[in-house]
Coordinates of C-alpha atoms in Angstrom, one line a residue:
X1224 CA 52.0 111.4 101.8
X1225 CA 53.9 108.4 100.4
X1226 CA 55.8 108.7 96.9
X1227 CA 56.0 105.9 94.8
X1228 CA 59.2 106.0 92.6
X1229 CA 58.7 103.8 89.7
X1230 CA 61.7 102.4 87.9
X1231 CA 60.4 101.9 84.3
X1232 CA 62.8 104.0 82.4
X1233 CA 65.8 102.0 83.7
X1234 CA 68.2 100.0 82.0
X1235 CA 67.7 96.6 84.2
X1236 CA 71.0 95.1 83.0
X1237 CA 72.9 97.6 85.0
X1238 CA 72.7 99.2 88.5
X1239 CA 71.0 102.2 89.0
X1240 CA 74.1 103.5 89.6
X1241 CA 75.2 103.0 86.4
X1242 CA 75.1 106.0 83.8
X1243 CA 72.7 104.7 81.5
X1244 CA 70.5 105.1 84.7
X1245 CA 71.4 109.1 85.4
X1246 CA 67.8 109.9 85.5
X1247 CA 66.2 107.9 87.9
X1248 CA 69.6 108.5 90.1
X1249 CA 69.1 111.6 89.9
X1250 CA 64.9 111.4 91.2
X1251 CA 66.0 109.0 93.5
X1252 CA 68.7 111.4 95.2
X1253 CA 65.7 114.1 94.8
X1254 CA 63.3 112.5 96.6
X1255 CA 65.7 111.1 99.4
X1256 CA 66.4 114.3 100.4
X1257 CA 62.5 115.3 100.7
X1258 CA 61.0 112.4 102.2
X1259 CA 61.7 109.0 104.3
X1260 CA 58.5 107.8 102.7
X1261 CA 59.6 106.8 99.6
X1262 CA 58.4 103.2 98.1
X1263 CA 59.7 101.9 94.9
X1264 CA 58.1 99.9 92.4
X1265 CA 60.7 98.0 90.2
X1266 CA 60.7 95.7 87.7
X1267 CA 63.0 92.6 87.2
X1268 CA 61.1 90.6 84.2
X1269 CA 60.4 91.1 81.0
X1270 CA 56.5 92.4 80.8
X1271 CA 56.6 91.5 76.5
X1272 CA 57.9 88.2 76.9
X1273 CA 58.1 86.2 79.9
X1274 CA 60.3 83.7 78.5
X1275 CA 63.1 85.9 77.0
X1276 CA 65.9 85.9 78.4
X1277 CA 66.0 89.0 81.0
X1278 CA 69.9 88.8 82.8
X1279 CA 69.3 91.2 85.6
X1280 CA 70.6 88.5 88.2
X1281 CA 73.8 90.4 89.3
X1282 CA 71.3 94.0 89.5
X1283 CA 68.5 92.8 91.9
X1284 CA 70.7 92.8 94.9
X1285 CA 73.1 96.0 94.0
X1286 CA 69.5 97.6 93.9
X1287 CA 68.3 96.5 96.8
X1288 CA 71.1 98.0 98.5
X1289 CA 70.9 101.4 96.5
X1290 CA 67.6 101.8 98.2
X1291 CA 68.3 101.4 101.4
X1292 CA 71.4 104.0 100.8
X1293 CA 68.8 106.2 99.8
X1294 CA 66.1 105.6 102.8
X1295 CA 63.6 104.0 100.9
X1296 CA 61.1 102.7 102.9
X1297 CA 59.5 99.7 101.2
X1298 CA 60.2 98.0 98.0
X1299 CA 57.8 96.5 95.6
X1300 CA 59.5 94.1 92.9
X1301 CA 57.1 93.3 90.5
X1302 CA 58.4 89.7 88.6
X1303 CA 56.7 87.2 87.0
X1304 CA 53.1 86.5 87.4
X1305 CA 50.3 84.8 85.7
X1306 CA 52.4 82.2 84.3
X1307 CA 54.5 79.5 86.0
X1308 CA 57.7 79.8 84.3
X1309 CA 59.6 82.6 83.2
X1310 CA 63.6 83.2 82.9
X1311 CA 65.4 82.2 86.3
X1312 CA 62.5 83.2 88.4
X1313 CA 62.9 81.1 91.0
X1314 CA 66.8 82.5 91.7
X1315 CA 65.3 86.2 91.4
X1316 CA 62.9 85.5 94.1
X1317 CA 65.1 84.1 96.2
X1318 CA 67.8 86.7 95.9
X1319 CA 65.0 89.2 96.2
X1320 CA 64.1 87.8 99.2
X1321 CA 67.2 87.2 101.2
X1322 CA 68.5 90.9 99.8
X1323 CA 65.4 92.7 101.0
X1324 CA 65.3 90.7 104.6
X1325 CA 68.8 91.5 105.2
X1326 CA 70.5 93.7 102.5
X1327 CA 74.2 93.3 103.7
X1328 CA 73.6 89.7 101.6
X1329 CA 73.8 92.3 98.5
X1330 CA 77.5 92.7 98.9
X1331 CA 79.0 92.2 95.6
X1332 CA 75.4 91.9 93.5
X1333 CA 74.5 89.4 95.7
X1334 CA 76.9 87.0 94.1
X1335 CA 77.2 84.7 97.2
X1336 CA 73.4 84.0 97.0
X1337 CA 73.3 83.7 93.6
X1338 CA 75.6 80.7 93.9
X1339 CA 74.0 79.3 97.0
X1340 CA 71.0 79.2 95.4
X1341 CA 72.3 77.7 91.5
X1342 CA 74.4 75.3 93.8
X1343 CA 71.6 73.9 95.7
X1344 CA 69.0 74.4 93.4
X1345 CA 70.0 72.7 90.6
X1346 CA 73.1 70.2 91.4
X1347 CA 75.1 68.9 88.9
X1348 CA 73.1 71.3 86.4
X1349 CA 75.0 74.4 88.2
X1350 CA 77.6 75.0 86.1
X1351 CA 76.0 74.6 83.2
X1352 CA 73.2 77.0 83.9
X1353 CA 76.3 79.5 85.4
X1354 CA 77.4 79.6 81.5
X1355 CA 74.1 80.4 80.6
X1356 CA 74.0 83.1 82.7
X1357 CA 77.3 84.3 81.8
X1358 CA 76.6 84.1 77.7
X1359 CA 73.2 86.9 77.9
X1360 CA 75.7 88.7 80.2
X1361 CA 78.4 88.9 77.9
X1362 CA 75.9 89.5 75.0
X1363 CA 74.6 92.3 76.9
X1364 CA 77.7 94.5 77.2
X1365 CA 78.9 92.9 73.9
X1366 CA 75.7 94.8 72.3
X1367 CA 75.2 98.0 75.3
X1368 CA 71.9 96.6 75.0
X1369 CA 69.7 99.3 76.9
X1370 CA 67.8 96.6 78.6
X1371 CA 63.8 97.8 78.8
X1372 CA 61.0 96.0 81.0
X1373 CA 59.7 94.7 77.8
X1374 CA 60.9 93.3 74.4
X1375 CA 60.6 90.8 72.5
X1376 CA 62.9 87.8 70.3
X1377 CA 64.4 90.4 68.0
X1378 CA 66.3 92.4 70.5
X1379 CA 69.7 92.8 70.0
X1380 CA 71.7 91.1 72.2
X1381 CA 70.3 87.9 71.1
X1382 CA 72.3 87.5 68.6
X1383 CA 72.2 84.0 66.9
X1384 CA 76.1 83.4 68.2
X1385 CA 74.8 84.2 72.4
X1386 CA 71.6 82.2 72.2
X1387 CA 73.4 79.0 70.1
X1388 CA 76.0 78.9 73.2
X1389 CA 72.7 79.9 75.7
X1390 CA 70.9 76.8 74.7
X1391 CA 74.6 74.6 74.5
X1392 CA 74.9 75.4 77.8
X1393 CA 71.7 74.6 78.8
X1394 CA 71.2 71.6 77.2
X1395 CA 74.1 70.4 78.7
X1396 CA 71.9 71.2 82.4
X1397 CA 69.5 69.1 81.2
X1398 CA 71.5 66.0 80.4
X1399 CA 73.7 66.7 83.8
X1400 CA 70.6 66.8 86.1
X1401 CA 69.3 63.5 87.8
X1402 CA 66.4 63.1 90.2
X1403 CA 64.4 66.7 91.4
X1404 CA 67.1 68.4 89.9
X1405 CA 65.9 67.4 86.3
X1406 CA 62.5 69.1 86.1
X1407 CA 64.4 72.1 87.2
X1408 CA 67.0 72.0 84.8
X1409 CA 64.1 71.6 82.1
X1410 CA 62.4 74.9 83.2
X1411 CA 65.3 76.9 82.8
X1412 CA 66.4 75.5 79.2
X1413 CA 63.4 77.4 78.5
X1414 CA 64.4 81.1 77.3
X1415 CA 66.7 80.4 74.5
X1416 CA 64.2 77.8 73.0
X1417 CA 61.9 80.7 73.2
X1418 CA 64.2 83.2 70.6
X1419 CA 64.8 79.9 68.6
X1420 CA 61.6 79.3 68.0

């Protein structure tokens, strides 16, 4: 028998380690102690909106590690599909990626991929889409948002104040990025247009 442990209840802002996430903490200590043939199925998008802003980056990798504490045997991380954009998708997979090959890259959230993959992958942008990053973070705790797998433009930590310095930040990106680094830097001034619309 294989159990699949689905994380849908979670707040996807914070760690599962986090007490906003005591309940699937305490299935996943449960079921750890029953089987080594436990699979997860997680989420790290937003399943109402594609395009809203979803600032899980620092969580992926934590998580990834939390399983492997716990035995899991396999990992399913459902993102973004059936569109071709989406909020930072292209940094989730690849911290998904590098975490799940070889999960001592999770040290500290993952925070030394997540800047060698903003670094490289968009240039002169980086620090620009760093602030973005940092503004639905700070809006987040600001609010104690209880981040879902699906919402939608009215949710409360986009306030007008976060998504105004969001899209500053952004459209900065744009105007620093030159050459493949521009079409890039366009895709991810996506989300806050989104809300602002």
């Amino acid at each position: 028998v294989i159990i699949r442990l689905c994380t849908i209840e979670a707040d996807f802002a914070r760690p599962l380690t986090h007490p906003n996430n005591a309940p699937f903490n305490k299935d996943m200590e449960a079921w750890a102690k029953l089987s080594d043939r436990t699979y997860i199925w997680n989420y790290i998008t937003n399943f109402g909106n594609y395009f809203v802003p979803f600032p899980n980056w620092r969580v992926i990798a934590a998580n990834i590690a939390y399983f492997k504490q716990h035995g899991v045997a396999g990992v399913f991380e459902e993102g973004t599909y059936g569109t071709p954009g989406g909020d930072l998708v292209e940094l989730k997979d690849y911290v998904i990626s590098r975490a799940l090959w070889n999960v001592s890259y999770a040290v500290n959230g993952g925070e030394a991929l997540i800047d060698e993959f903003v670094t490289g992958y968009y240039g002169g942008a980086a620090p620009h889409v760093r602030e973005y990053m940092k503004a639905m973070e700070a809006s987040v705790q600001a609010t104690a948002f209880y981040m879902h797998e699906s919402f939608h433009v009215d949710a409360a930590f986009l306030t007008p104040s976060a998504v105004l310095r969001a899209a500053a930040a952004l459209n900065s990106a744009t105007a620093a990025a030159t050459g493949r680094f521009a079409p890039r830097a366009a895709a991810a001034s996506m989300p806050p247009m989104d809300v602002a619309l």
